[in-house]
Coordinates of C-alpha atoms in Angstrom, one line a residue:
M496 CA -21.4 -0.3 16.1
S497 CA -19.3 -1.3 18.9
Q498 CA -15.6 -3.3 18.3
P499 CA -15.2 -6.9 19.4
P500 CA -12.8 -7.1 22.3
P501 CA -8.9 -7.5 21.1
P502 CA -8.3 -11.4 20.9
P503 CA -5.6 -13.1 23.3
P504 CA -1.7 -13.2 22.1
P505 CA -0.9 -15.3 19.6
N506 CA 0.2 -18.6 20.2
E507 CA 2.6 -19.0 17.7
P508 CA 4.8 -16.5 15.3
P509 CA 3.1 -15.7 11.9
K510 CA 3.4 -17.9 9.0
D511 CA 5.1 -16.0 7.2
G512 CA 7.8 -15.7 10.6
F513 CA 10.8 -13.0 10.9
G514 CA 13.4 -15.3 9.4
A515 CA 15.8 -14.8 6.1
P516 CA 14.9 -12.1 3.6
Q517 CA 13.7 -14.6 0.5
D518 CA 14.4 -13.4 -2.9
P519 CA 13.1 -10.0 -3.6
P520 CA 11.0 -9.1 -6.8
P521 CA 12.4 -6.8 -9.2
G522 CA 14.0 -3.3 -6.7
G523 CA 12.4 -4.9 -4.1
F524 CA 9.8 -4.0 -1.5
G525 CA 10.2 -1.3 1.1
A526 CA 7.4 0.7 3.3
P527 CA 4.0 0.4 2.5
Q528 CA 3.0 3.8 0.9
E529 CA 0.5 5.7 2.9
P530 CA -2.3 8.5 1.1
L531 CA -2.6 11.6 1.7
P532 CA -5.6 13.0 3.7
G533 CA -7.5 15.8 2.5
G534 CA -8.7 14.2 -0.8
F535 CA -6.9 14.1 -4.3
G536 CA -7.3 17.5 -6.1
A537 CA -4.6 19.5 -6.5
P538 CA -1.4 19.3 -4.9
Q539 CA -1.7 19.9 -1.0
A540 CA 1.1 20.8 1.7
P541 CA 1.7 17.8 3.3
P542 CA 0.7 17.7 7.0
P543 CA 2.2 18.6 10.4
G544 CA 5.2 16.0 11.3
G545 CA 4.8 14.2 7.1
F546 CA 2.5 11.7 7.0
G547 CA 2.2 9.0 8.9
A548 CA -0.1 6.4 9.4
P549 CA -3.3 6.7 7.7
Q550 CA -5.5 9.8 9.6
G551 CA -9.0 7.2 9.5
P552 CA -10.1 3.6 9.0
G553 CA -12.1 4.8 6.2
Y554 CA -8.8 4.7 4.4
G555 CA -8.0 0.6 4.8
Y556 CA -4.3 -0.1 6.8
P557 CA -2.1 -2.2 5.9
Q558 CA -2.9 -5.9 7.8
T559 CA 0.6 -7.0 8.8
P560 CA 0.7 -9.9 11.7
P561 CA 1.0 -8.3 15.2
P562 CA 4.6 -9.5 17.2
Q563 CA 3.7 -12.1 20.3
S564 CA 4.2 -8.8 22.7
Q565 CA 0.8 -7.3 20.4
P566 CA -3.0 -8.6 20.2
G567 CA -3.3 -10.2 17.1
Y568 CA -5.6 -9.3 15.0
G569 CA -7.1 -11.8 12.1
Y570 CA -9.3 -9.6 9.6
P571 CA -8.6 -5.9 8.5
G572 CA -8.9 -2.2 10.0
Q573 CA -12.2 -0.2 8.7
Q574 CA -12.9 -1.1 4.7
P575 CA -12.3 1.5 2.6
A576 CA -14.9 3.0 0.2
Q577 CA -12.9 2.7 -5.7
P578 CA -13.1 1.6 -9.6
P579 CA -15.4 1.9 -12.2
Y580 CA -17.9 0.7 -13.0
G581 CA -20.3 0.4 -15.7
Y582 CA -19.1 2.8 -18.2
G583 CA -18.0 2.1 -21.8
Y584 CA -15.0 0.3 -22.3
P585 CA -13.9 1.4 -24.9
Q586 CA -12.5 -1.7 -27.7
Q587 CA -10.7 -3.0 -30.3
P588 CA -8.0 -2.5 -28.7
P589 CA -9.1 -3.0 -25.3
T590 CA -8.2 -0.1 -22.9
Y591 CA -9.1 -0.1 -19.4
P592 CA -10.3 3.2 -18.1
M593 CA -8.2 4.9 -15.3
Q594 CA -10.2 3.6 -12.1
P595 CA -11.4 7.1 -10.2
Q596 CA -9.9 8.7 -6.9
A597 CA -12.8 9.2 -4.1
P598 CA -11.3 11.9 -2.2
Q599 CA -11.8 12.0 1.4
R600 CA -14.1 14.8 3.1
G601 CA -13.8 16.5 6.0
G602 CA -11.0 13.6 6.9
G603 CA -13.4 10.9 6.6
R604 CA -14.6 8.3 9.2
R605 CA -12.9 8.3 13.1
M606 CA -10.6 6.0 14.0
S607 CA -12.0 3.4 16.3
G608 CA -9.9 1.5 19.4
Q609 CA -9.9 -1.1 16.7
A610 CA -8.3 0.6 14.3
V611 CA -5.6 2.2 16.4
I612 CA -4.5 -1.3 17.8
I613 CA -4.0 -2.4 14.6
V614 CA -1.7 0.4 13.7
A615 CA 0.1 0.5 16.8
A616 CA 1.0 -3.6 15.5
V617 CA 2.4 -2.4 12.1
V618 CA 4.2 0.3 13.8
A619 CA 5.8 -2.8 16.1
V620 CA 5.8 -4.6 13.4
A621 CA 8.1 -2.1 11.6
L622 CA 10.1 -1.4 14.6
I623 CA 11.3 -5.0 14.6
I624 CA 12.1 -5.4 11.1
G625 CA 14.1 -1.9 11.8
G626 CA 13.4 -0.2 9.0
G627 CA 14.9 -2.0 6.3
V628 CA 13.4 -3.6 3.4
L629 CA 11.3 -6.1 3.5
Y630 CA 12.0 -9.5 1.1
A631 CA 9.4 -11.6 -0.1
T632 CA 9.4 -13.9 -3.3
S633 CA 6.7 -13.0 -5.4
S634 CA 4.9 -16.6 -5.6
G635 CA 3.3 -16.5 -1.9
K636 CA 3.2 -20.3 -1.9
D637 CA 5.4 -20.0 0.7
D638 CA 2.8 -19.4 3.0
S639 CA 0.4 -22.5 3.6
G640 CA -3.6 -21.5 3.6
N641 CA -2.5 -19.3 0.7
N642 CA -5.8 -19.9 -1.5
S643 CA -9.5 -19.2 -0.2
S644 CA -12.6 -20.9 -1.8
S645 CA -14.5 -19.4 -4.6
G646 CA -17.4 -20.4 -6.6
T647 CA -17.6 -21.5 -10.3
G648 CA -18.5 -19.0 -12.8
G649 CA -21.7 -19.5 -14.8
T650 CA -23.1 -17.9 -18.2
G651 CA -22.8 -14.9 -19.5
G652 CA -24.5 -12.4 -20.5
K653 CA -24.1 -9.0 -23.1
K654 CA -20.8 -8.7 -25.0
D655 CA -17.8 -6.7 -23.8
K656 CA -14.2 -7.3 -25.3
G657 CA -11.7 -6.4 -22.9
A658 CA -8.0 -8.4 -23.3
T659 CA -7.5 -12.3 -22.6
G660 CA -5.7 -15.1 -20.8
G661 CA -5.2 -18.7 -21.1
G662 CA -7.1 -21.3 -19.1
G663 CA -11.0 -21.7 -19.3
T664 CA -14.1 -18.1 -19.1
T665 CA -16.0 -17.4 -16.5
G666 CA -19.1 -17.1 -18.2
S667 CA -20.1 -17.2 -21.6
N668 CA -19.7 -13.7 -22.4
G669 CA -16.8 -12.8 -20.0
A670 CA -13.7 -11.5 -21.5
E671 CA -11.5 -12.2 -19.4
K672 CA -10.3 -16.1 -18.1
V673 CA -9.5 -18.3 -15.7
P674 CA -5.6 -18.9 -15.5
A675 CA -4.8 -22.7 -15.8
D676 CA -2.3 -21.3 -12.4
T677 CA -4.7 -18.0 -10.4
T678 CA -1.6 -17.4 -8.2
S679 CA 0.1 -14.7 -9.0
K680 CA 3.9 -13.1 -9.3
V681 CA 5.3 -9.6 -8.9
L682 CA 5.4 -8.3 -12.6
F683 CA 7.4 -5.2 -12.1
Q684 CA 7.0 -2.1 -9.3
V685 CA 7.9 1.4 -10.5
P686 CA 9.6 3.2 -7.7
A687 CA 8.1 6.7 -6.5
P688 CA 9.2 9.9 -8.3
S689 CA 11.7 12.3 -6.1
V690 CA 9.9 15.3 -4.8
A691 CA 11.6 17.8 -2.9
A692 CA 11.7 17.4 0.3
G693 CA 8.4 18.6 2.7
S694 CA 6.2 19.0 -1.3
S695 CA 4.1 16.3 -2.5
V696 CA 2.8 16.1 -6.4
T697 CA -0.8 14.3 -8.1
T698 CA 0.4 11.4 -10.0
V699 CA -3.1 10.5 -11.0
G700 CA -4.2 9.0 -14.2
S701 CA -3.3 5.3 -15.2
W702 CA -4.6 3.2 -18.6
L703 CA -4.2 -0.4 -20.1
T704 CA -4.5 -1.0 -23.6
D705 CA -3.3 -4.4 -24.8
K706 CA 0.3 -2.9 -25.6
V707 CA 1.1 -0.8 -22.1
Y708 CA 0.2 0.4 -19.4
A709 CA 0.5 4.0 -18.9
K710 CA 1.0 5.8 -15.5
S711 CA 1.2 9.9 -14.2
G712 CA 4.1 10.6 -12.6
N713 CA 6.0 13.8 -11.4
A714 CA 5.0 16.0 -14.5
E715 CA 5.3 13.0 -17.0
V716 CA 2.9 10.6 -18.2
D717 CA 5.0 7.3 -19.1
G718 CA 4.0 4.3 -21.1
Y719 CA 5.6 0.7 -19.9
D720 CA 5.2 -2.6 -21.2
P721 CA 2.2 -4.5 -19.5
D722 CA 4.3 -7.6 -18.3
S723 CA 7.9 -5.6 -18.4
G724 CA 7.8 -3.2 -16.9
A725 CA 10.5 -1.7 -19.4
K726 CA 9.1 1.5 -19.5
L727 CA 8.6 2.2 -23.8
W728 CA 8.1 5.7 -23.7
T729 CA 7.3 9.0 -21.8
I730 CA 5.8 12.6 -22.3
K731 CA 7.2 15.3 -20.4
L732 CA 4.7 17.9 -18.8
P733 CA 5.6 20.8 -17.8
G734 CA 4.0 21.2 -14.6
P735 CA 1.6 17.9 -12.6
V736 CA -1.6 16.3 -13.7
C737 CA -4.2 17.3 -12.0
S738 CA -7.0 15.2 -13.3
A739 CA -7.0 12.5 -16.3
S740 CA -10.1 10.5 -17.8
R741 CA -10.3 7.5 -16.9
H742 CA -11.7 7.1 -20.6
A743 CA -10.1 6.6 -23.8
T744 CA -11.0 6.1 -27.7
D745 CA -11.0 2.4 -29.4
A746 CA -7.7 4.1 -30.8
G747 CA -5.9 4.6 -26.9
R748 CA -6.5 8.5 -27.0
T749 CA -6.9 9.7 -24.0
A750 CA -6.9 13.4 -22.1
I751 CA -5.5 15.5 -19.3
V752 CA -5.6 18.5 -17.2
Y753 CA -2.2 19.4 -15.8
E754 CA -0.4 22.8 -14.5
P755 CA 1.4 25.2 -16.6
A756 CA 4.7 25.1 -13.8
M757 CA 5.9 23.4 -11.5
P758 CA 5.0 24.4 -8.1
T759 CA 7.5 26.3 -6.0
K760 CA 8.0 27.1 -2.1
A761 CA 6.6 30.8 -3.3
A762 CA 3.9 29.7 -5.7
P763 CA 2.9 25.8 -5.3
S764 CA 0.2 26.2 -7.1
H765 CA -0.2 27.4 -11.2
G766 CA -3.9 26.3 -12.1
C767 CA -4.6 23.9 -13.7
S768 CA -5.3 25.6 -17.0
E769 CA -3.7 23.4 -19.3
V770 CA -5.7 20.5 -21.2
A771 CA -4.5 17.8 -23.6
A772 CA -4.8 14.5 -25.5
L773 CA -2.2 12.1 -25.6
D774 CA -1.7 8.7 -27.7
L775 CA -1.1 5.8 -25.8
A776 CA -0.1 3.8 -28.7
A777 CA 2.6 6.6 -29.5
G778 CA 3.3 7.8 -26.8
K779 CA 2.8 11.1 -27.4
E780 CA 0.8 14.6 -26.9
L781 CA -1.4 15.4 -29.1
W782 CA -2.3 19.4 -28.6
A783 CA -2.6 21.0 -25.5
K784 CA -5.2 23.9 -25.2
S785 CA -6.4 26.5 -22.2
V786 CA -9.9 27.8 -22.1
K787 CA -10.2 31.0 -20.7
S788 CA -12.4 33.5 -19.6
G789 CA -12.1 37.5 -21.2
D790 CA -8.0 37.2 -21.6
Q791 CA -7.5 35.2 -18.1
K792 CA -7.3 31.2 -17.6
I793 CA -9.3 29.4 -16.2
S794 CA -8.3 26.8 -14.1
L795 CA -10.0 23.5 -14.7
D796 CA -11.4 20.8 -12.2
N797 CA -12.7 17.8 -14.3
V798 CA -11.7 16.5 -17.3
T799 CA -12.9 13.1 -19.8
V800 CA -13.3 11.3 -23.3
S801 CA -16.7 10.5 -24.6
G802 CA -16.4 9.7 -28.5
D803 CA -14.0 11.3 -30.0
T804 CA -14.3 14.1 -27.9
V805 CA -12.6 15.4 -24.9
A806 CA -14.9 17.5 -22.3
T807 CA -13.4 19.9 -19.6
G808 CA -15.5 21.9 -17.2
S809 CA -15.5 23.6 -13.6
T810 CA -16.9 26.2 -12.0
S811 CA -15.5 29.5 -14.2
G812 CA -16.9 27.5 -17.3
G813 CA -15.2 24.3 -19.5
A814 CA -14.6 23.9 -23.4
A815 CA -15.3 20.9 -25.7
F816 CA -12.3 19.4 -28.1
D817 CA -12.7 17.3 -30.8
I818 CA -9.4 14.9 -29.2
S819 CA -7.6 14.0 -32.8
T820 CA -7.2 17.7 -34.1
G821 CA -8.2 20.2 -30.7
K822 CA -10.4 21.6 -32.9
A823 CA -13.2 23.7 -30.4
L824 CA -16.4 21.8 -30.5
W825 CA -18.4 24.0 -27.9
S826 CA -18.7 25.8 -24.8
P827 CA -21.3 25.5 -22.4
K828 CA -23.1 28.4 -22.0
P829 CA -23.0 31.3 -19.6
T830 CA -25.7 32.3 -17.9
D831 CA -26.4 34.5 -14.4
S832 CA -27.4 32.0 -12.5
C833 CA -26.3 28.2 -13.8
Y834 CA -22.6 27.0 -15.2
D835 CA -21.7 23.3 -16.4
A836 CA -19.5 22.0 -12.5
G837 CA -18.3 19.0 -15.2
Y838 CA -18.9 16.1 -17.5
A839 CA -18.6 12.4 -17.3
G840 CA -17.7 10.2 -20.2
G841 CA -18.1 6.7 -21.8
D842 CA -20.8 5.5 -23.8
K843 CA -22.7 9.1 -23.2
L844 CA -21.6 12.1 -21.9
V845 CA -23.0 13.7 -19.7
A846 CA -23.2 16.9 -17.8
V847 CA -23.5 18.3 -14.4
R848 CA -25.3 21.9 -14.5
K849 CA -25.6 24.1 -11.5
C850 CA -28.4 26.9 -11.1
G851 CA -29.3 29.5 -9.1
A852 CA -27.5 32.0 -7.2
Y853 CA -24.5 31.3 -3.9
G854 CA -26.2 30.6 -0.5
S855 CA -29.5 30.0 -2.4
A856 CA -30.6 26.5 -2.7
R857 CA -29.2 25.8 -5.6
Q858 CA -30.5 22.9 -9.0
L859 CA -28.6 20.7 -10.0
H860 CA -29.6 19.6 -13.7
I861 CA -28.4 16.3 -15.4
Q862 CA -28.1 16.7 -18.8
T863 CA -27.6 13.9 -21.7
I864 CA -26.0 16.1 -24.5
D865 CA -24.6 15.2 -27.4
P866 CA -20.1 15.1 -27.4
K867 CA -19.8 16.9 -31.3
S868 CA -22.7 19.9 -31.0
G869 CA -23.2 20.1 -26.7
K870 CA -27.1 20.2 -27.9
V871 CA -29.0 18.9 -24.8
I872 CA -30.6 16.0 -25.6
S873 CA -32.4 15.1 -21.9
E874 CA -32.2 16.7 -18.7
Y875 CA -33.8 15.6 -15.1
K876 CA -33.5 18.2 -12.8
M877 CA -32.3 17.4 -8.7
S878 CA -34.7 18.1 -6.2
P879 CA -33.4 21.7 -4.9
G880 CA -31.2 21.8 -2.3
I881 CA -28.5 19.3 -3.2
E882 CA -25.4 21.2 -4.3
Y883 CA -23.6 18.3 -4.8
A884 CA -24.0 14.9 -7.7
S885 CA -21.4 12.2 -9.4
V886 CA -21.8 10.2 -12.2
V887 CA -21.5 6.9 -11.5
S888 CA -22.7 5.9 -15.2
T889 CA -24.1 7.6 -18.4
D890 CA -25.6 4.4 -19.9
P891 CA -27.5 3.6 -18.1
L892 CA -27.5 6.9 -16.5
V893 CA -26.7 7.1 -12.7
V894 CA -26.1 9.7 -10.3
A895 CA -24.7 9.8 -6.8
A896 CA -25.3 12.4 -4.7
D897 CA -25.7 12.9 -0.3
V898 CA -29.0 14.2 -0.1
G899 CA -29.1 16.9 2.9
D900 CA -25.8 16.1 3.7
S901 CA -27.3 12.9 5.8
A902 CA -24.7 10.3 4.5
G903 CA -22.4 11.4 7.7
D904 CA -19.4 9.0 6.6
G905 CA -18.2 11.5 4.4
S906 CA -19.1 8.8 1.8
G907 CA -20.5 11.5 -0.3
I908 CA -23.6 9.2 -1.6
S909 CA -27.1 8.9 0.8
D910 CA -28.8 8.1 -2.4
F911 CA -28.5 7.1 -5.9
F912 CA -30.7 8.4 -8.6
S913 CA -31.4 6.0 -11.8
I914 CA -32.6 8.4 -14.6
D915 CA -34.1 7.9 -18.5
N916 CA -31.0 8.8 -21.4
K917 CA -33.5 9.3 -23.4
T918 CA -36.9 11.2 -22.1
G919 CA -34.6 12.7 -18.6
R920 CA -37.4 11.0 -16.9
L921 CA -36.6 9.6 -13.4
R922 CA -37.1 6.0 -13.5
T923 CA -36.3 5.0 -9.5
R924 CA -34.3 6.3 -6.7
I925 CA -32.4 4.4 -4.6
S926 CA -31.4 4.6 -0.5
A927 CA -28.0 3.8 0.2
P928 CA -27.7 4.6 3.7
G929 CA -23.6 6.3 4.6
K930 CA -23.6 3.7 7.5
T931 CA -25.0 0.9 5.8
Y932 CA -22.8 0.8 2.1
A933 CA -19.2 1.5 1.7
A934 CA -19.1 2.9 -2.0
K935 CA -17.8 6.4 -2.4
C936 CA -17.7 9.6 -4.9
D937 CA -16.6 13.1 -4.8
G938 CA -18.8 15.1 -6.7
I939 CA -17.6 18.5 -5.3
S940 CA -15.3 19.1 -8.1
K941 CA -14.0 15.8 -9.8
T942 CA -17.9 14.4 -11.4
E943 CA -17.2 10.7 -12.0
A944 CA -14.7 10.2 -9.2
C945 CA -16.7 7.0 -7.8
T946 CA -14.8 4.2 -5.9
M947 CA -16.2 0.9 -4.7
L948 CA -19.2 0.6 -7.7
A949 CA -20.1 -0.9 -10.8
V950 CA -23.3 -0.5 -13.0
G951 CA -24.2 -3.3 -15.9
N952 CA -27.7 -5.8 -16.2
D953 CA -28.9 -2.5 -15.4
K954 CA -28.4 -3.1 -11.9
L955 CA -26.9 -1.2 -9.0
Y956 CA -23.8 -3.2 -8.1
I957 CA -22.5 -2.0 -4.6
P958 CA -20.9 -3.1 -1.6
T959 CA -22.1 -3.3 2.0
E960 CA -19.8 -2.0 5.4
E961 CA -18.0 -3.9 6.7
H962 CA -19.2 -6.6 9.9
D963 CA -18.7 -9.4 12.0
G964 CA -17.8 -12.4 9.7
T965 CA -18.8 -16.2 11.3
G966 CA -15.0 -16.4 12.8
Q967 CA -13.6 -15.5 16.0
Y968 CA -12.8 -11.8 15.2
S969 CA -13.4 -11.8 11.8
R970 CA -15.0 -9.0 9.1
T971 CA -16.4 -9.2 6.1
N972 CA -18.7 -7.7 4.0
E973 CA -20.5 -8.5 0.1
I974 CA -22.0 -7.1 -2.6
V975 CA -25.5 -6.8 -3.4
A976 CA -27.7 -5.9 -6.5
F977 CA -30.5 -3.2 -6.9
D978 CA -32.5 -3.6 -9.9
L979 CA -32.6 0.3 -12.0
G980 CA -36.2 -0.1 -12.9
T981 CA -37.9 -0.3 -9.5
G982 CA -35.0 0.6 -7.1
K983 CA -35.5 -2.5 -5.0
Q984 CA -32.7 -5.4 -4.8
T985 CA -32.7 -8.0 -6.5
G986 CA -31.7 -10.7 -3.5
Q987 CA -28.3 -11.1 -5.4
R988 CA -25.9 -11.2 -2.5
A989 CA -21.6 -11.8 -3.6
N990 CA -19.9 -12.5 -0.3
A991 CA -16.4 -11.6 0.6
G992 CA -15.4 -14.6 2.7
D993 CA -14.3 -14.5 6.2
G994 CA -11.4 -12.3 6.6
Y995 CA -11.9 -10.7 3.0
T996 CA -13.6 -7.1 2.0
I997 CA -14.8 -7.4 -1.6
S998 CA -15.1 -4.0 -4.0
P999 CA -16.8 -4.1 -7.1
L1000 CA -14.1 -2.7 -9.7
R1001 CA -16.0 -2.4 -13.2
M1002 CA -17.9 -5.1 -15.5
D1003 CA -16.9 -7.7 -17.7
G1004 CA -19.9 -8.4 -19.7
A1005 CA -22.5 -9.3 -17.5
N1006 CA -19.7 -10.5 -14.8
I1007 CA -18.6 -8.0 -12.0
L1008 CA -15.3 -8.1 -11.0
A1009 CA -14.4 -7.4 -7.5
Y1010 CA -11.1 -6.5 -5.7
K1011 CA -10.9 -8.7 -2.0
R1012 CA -9.2 -7.0 0.3
P1013 CA -6.8 -9.8 2.5
P1014 CA -7.0 -10.6 6.0
Y1015 CA -3.2 -10.0 7.7
D1016 CA -2.0 -13.8 6.6
K1017 CA -3.2 -13.7 3.3
G1018 CA -2.8 -11.9 -0.5
G1019 CA -5.4 -10.0 -2.1
Q1020 CA -7.5 -11.7 -4.9
I1021 CA -9.3 -10.6 -8.4
V1022 CA -12.6 -12.3 -8.8
S1023 CA -15.2 -12.9 -11.5
I1024 CA -18.6 -12.7 -9.9
D1025 CA -21.7 -14.4 -12.1
G1026 CA -24.4 -11.5 -13.3
T1027 CA -27.1 -14.1 -13.2
T1028 CA -26.0 -16.7 -10.8
F1029 CA -23.2 -14.5 -8.5
K1030 CA -21.0 -16.9 -8.3
E1031 CA -17.6 -16.8 -7.9
T1032 CA -14.7 -17.2 -9.5
K1033 CA -10.8 -16.6 -8.5
L1034 CA -9.2 -15.1 -11.5
L1035 CA -5.8 -14.0 -9.6
E1036 CA -4.5 -14.3 -6.0
N1037 CA -1.5 -12.4 -4.7
P1038 CA 1.4 -13.1 -2.5
A1039 CA 1.3 -13.5 0.7
T1040 CA 4.1 -12.7 2.2
R1041 CA 4.6 -9.1 4.1
S1042 CA 6.9 -7.2 2.2
V1043 CA 4.2 -8.0 -0.8
R1044 CA 1.1 -7.9 1.1
D1045 CA 2.2 -4.4 2.9
A1046 CA 3.1 -2.8 -0.4
E1047 CA -0.1 -4.6 -1.9
T1048 CA -2.2 -3.1 1.2
S1049 CA -0.8 0.6 0.7
M1050 CA -2.8 0.5 -2.8
L1051 CA -6.4 0.2 -1.7
P1052 CA -9.2 1.0 -4.2
D1053 CA -11.0 4.0 -2.1
Y1054 CA -7.3 6.0 -2.6
A1055 CA -5.6 4.5 -4.8
E1056 CA -6.2 3.4 -8.9
I1057 CA -7.1 -0.6 -9.3
L1058 CA -6.6 -1.8 -13.0
Y1059 CA -6.8 -5.0 -13.9
G1060 CA -6.9 -6.9 -17.8
G1061 CA -5.6 -10.1 -19.3
G1062 CA -4.9 -11.5 -16.2
R1063 CA -2.6 -8.6 -14.9
L1064 CA -3.1 -6.4 -12.2
Y1065 CA -2.0 -3.2 -11.7
M1066 CA -2.1 -0.5 -9.0
S1067 CA -1.2 2.7 -8.6
A1068 CA -0.9 6.0 -6.3
V1069 CA -2.0 9.2 -6.9
Y1070 CA 0.2 10.9 -5.2
A1071 CA 3.9 11.1 -4.1
H1072 CA 5.7 12.7 -1.4
K1073 CA 9.0 12.4 0.0
P1074 CA 9.5 9.3 2.0
T1075 CA 9.5 10.4 5.9
G1076 CA 12.9 8.2 6.5
A1077 CA 16.3 7.7 4.9
D1078 CA 15.3 3.6 4.8
D1079 CA 11.6 4.1 3.2
K1080 CA 10.7 3.3 -0.2
E1081 CA 7.2 3.9 -1.6
Y1082 CA 6.0 2.8 -5.1
L1083 CA 4.5 4.6 -7.5
A1084 CA 3.2 1.3 -8.9
I1085 CA 2.9 -2.6 -8.8
A1086 CA 2.2 -5.2 -10.8
F1087 CA 0.8 -8.3 -10.3
G1088 CA 0.4 -11.4 -13.2
A1089 CA -0.9 -15.0 -13.1
R1090 CA 1.9 -17.3 -13.2

């Protein structure tokens, strides 16, 4: 799609201006954190020259208004592809599982001319400010036109518990409430952990219960008070976290995979060989195990939780353990030509099993298995030649794949497969061309790493790619719904609104919770979309001041973790690295809450 020409220079300065500093949120806001090109797996060496501007429009640029000497753009750059998503969310207490991370493959989309102009404008603003700390109020009320219109919720659907807040409901069965004032404030921010110059570490993993917000740091997992950010506990680890389950039990227990030692120049990786269960309520590691092939520990690619079972897998093997005791429950049966590439959890446990000799037209078997015994309940065999698949939802079972590498945009999705859990029968196949839809998955090693989509009401909800809006130079998109029985669109569409781009996060009963990335002069929003009427209810709107907005837009759905519950929004990074400038500030996590 061709890009519109740049608009003329603005006739007046941006609304939040460049004047006297405002009162900062605690700890202040610095330069926005940039994502690490190349995906979110084990730690990688930084690119030459350090971590600079994003390497493709698929990463979503921070939308700061340009100075008068630069052409002004009133819409965001290429919309990033994000969280969850139809999985079974733990109950009593509510636990909001970690949003998946979808790595970019092959560098993602190419940077458009428009994106280059936007990045140049961001750099120009940074030069004007002088690289110092940016200050802002946390209310956002200093900016006129800070609110955008939204509809009201209608009737809800099936039960889905969650943390609650004040105000009205978004639907008859939606757990999330509409606060009396949807304008948010910055609750707290967590500084990025210190790392050695020229290195980076993974910080994947975040969870939210009614008592704690937990987030992986540099070789540790920390628990914070959900409102104040006060540190409640720390679980120290011998090495960085490699992968983390997005699911947790009703009691707040989850699982991670980590390295047995810290990276060094001589040994930049020690292999992701350790799997452990964590008690988020008590703030402690319950147990740690490794999986061996002969006498050698194997490196584990992914981990998940279903019921009371922790399942971890890789190309070299896997295992399942009781989450409370660490007792070995079962392991996949190896054969000469088949292995379990990984598992997806939540309400059901699903294995992606790969069969066939390397170099041949291998076949993926999508198996619903019993978490306790590992017994196969049902199996669907995908067409030979599909090398990788991602599990979007385990109940109902939905799988995504890039058939014939036809997506063409690095999203990992050309088609969705709706499968009957009980029989293994294919219900329908949904075509979702990469040029039309914006969801992303990484089925290479992270079985559940899908972002910007949700499953509920026996429907699949995905966003469209950005397109021209109705306003001058405006860009926008929509969320559309597909019926998982027929494969056809239902006709339901949720419009982001001019200048905004919208991404599903997860289900709340029959409602869809979504994040709206803002234009350059507004803050992001969390909205609830009624699953029946598709009317939209705004739950939260973030401050529009530049420093807050820059920090927010450095953590967008396709490469960061976004959790929302009880009127609070948590955005966190999955990598930490040494800032490029001495005065730069980067953040591990940012929390927003209703006023």
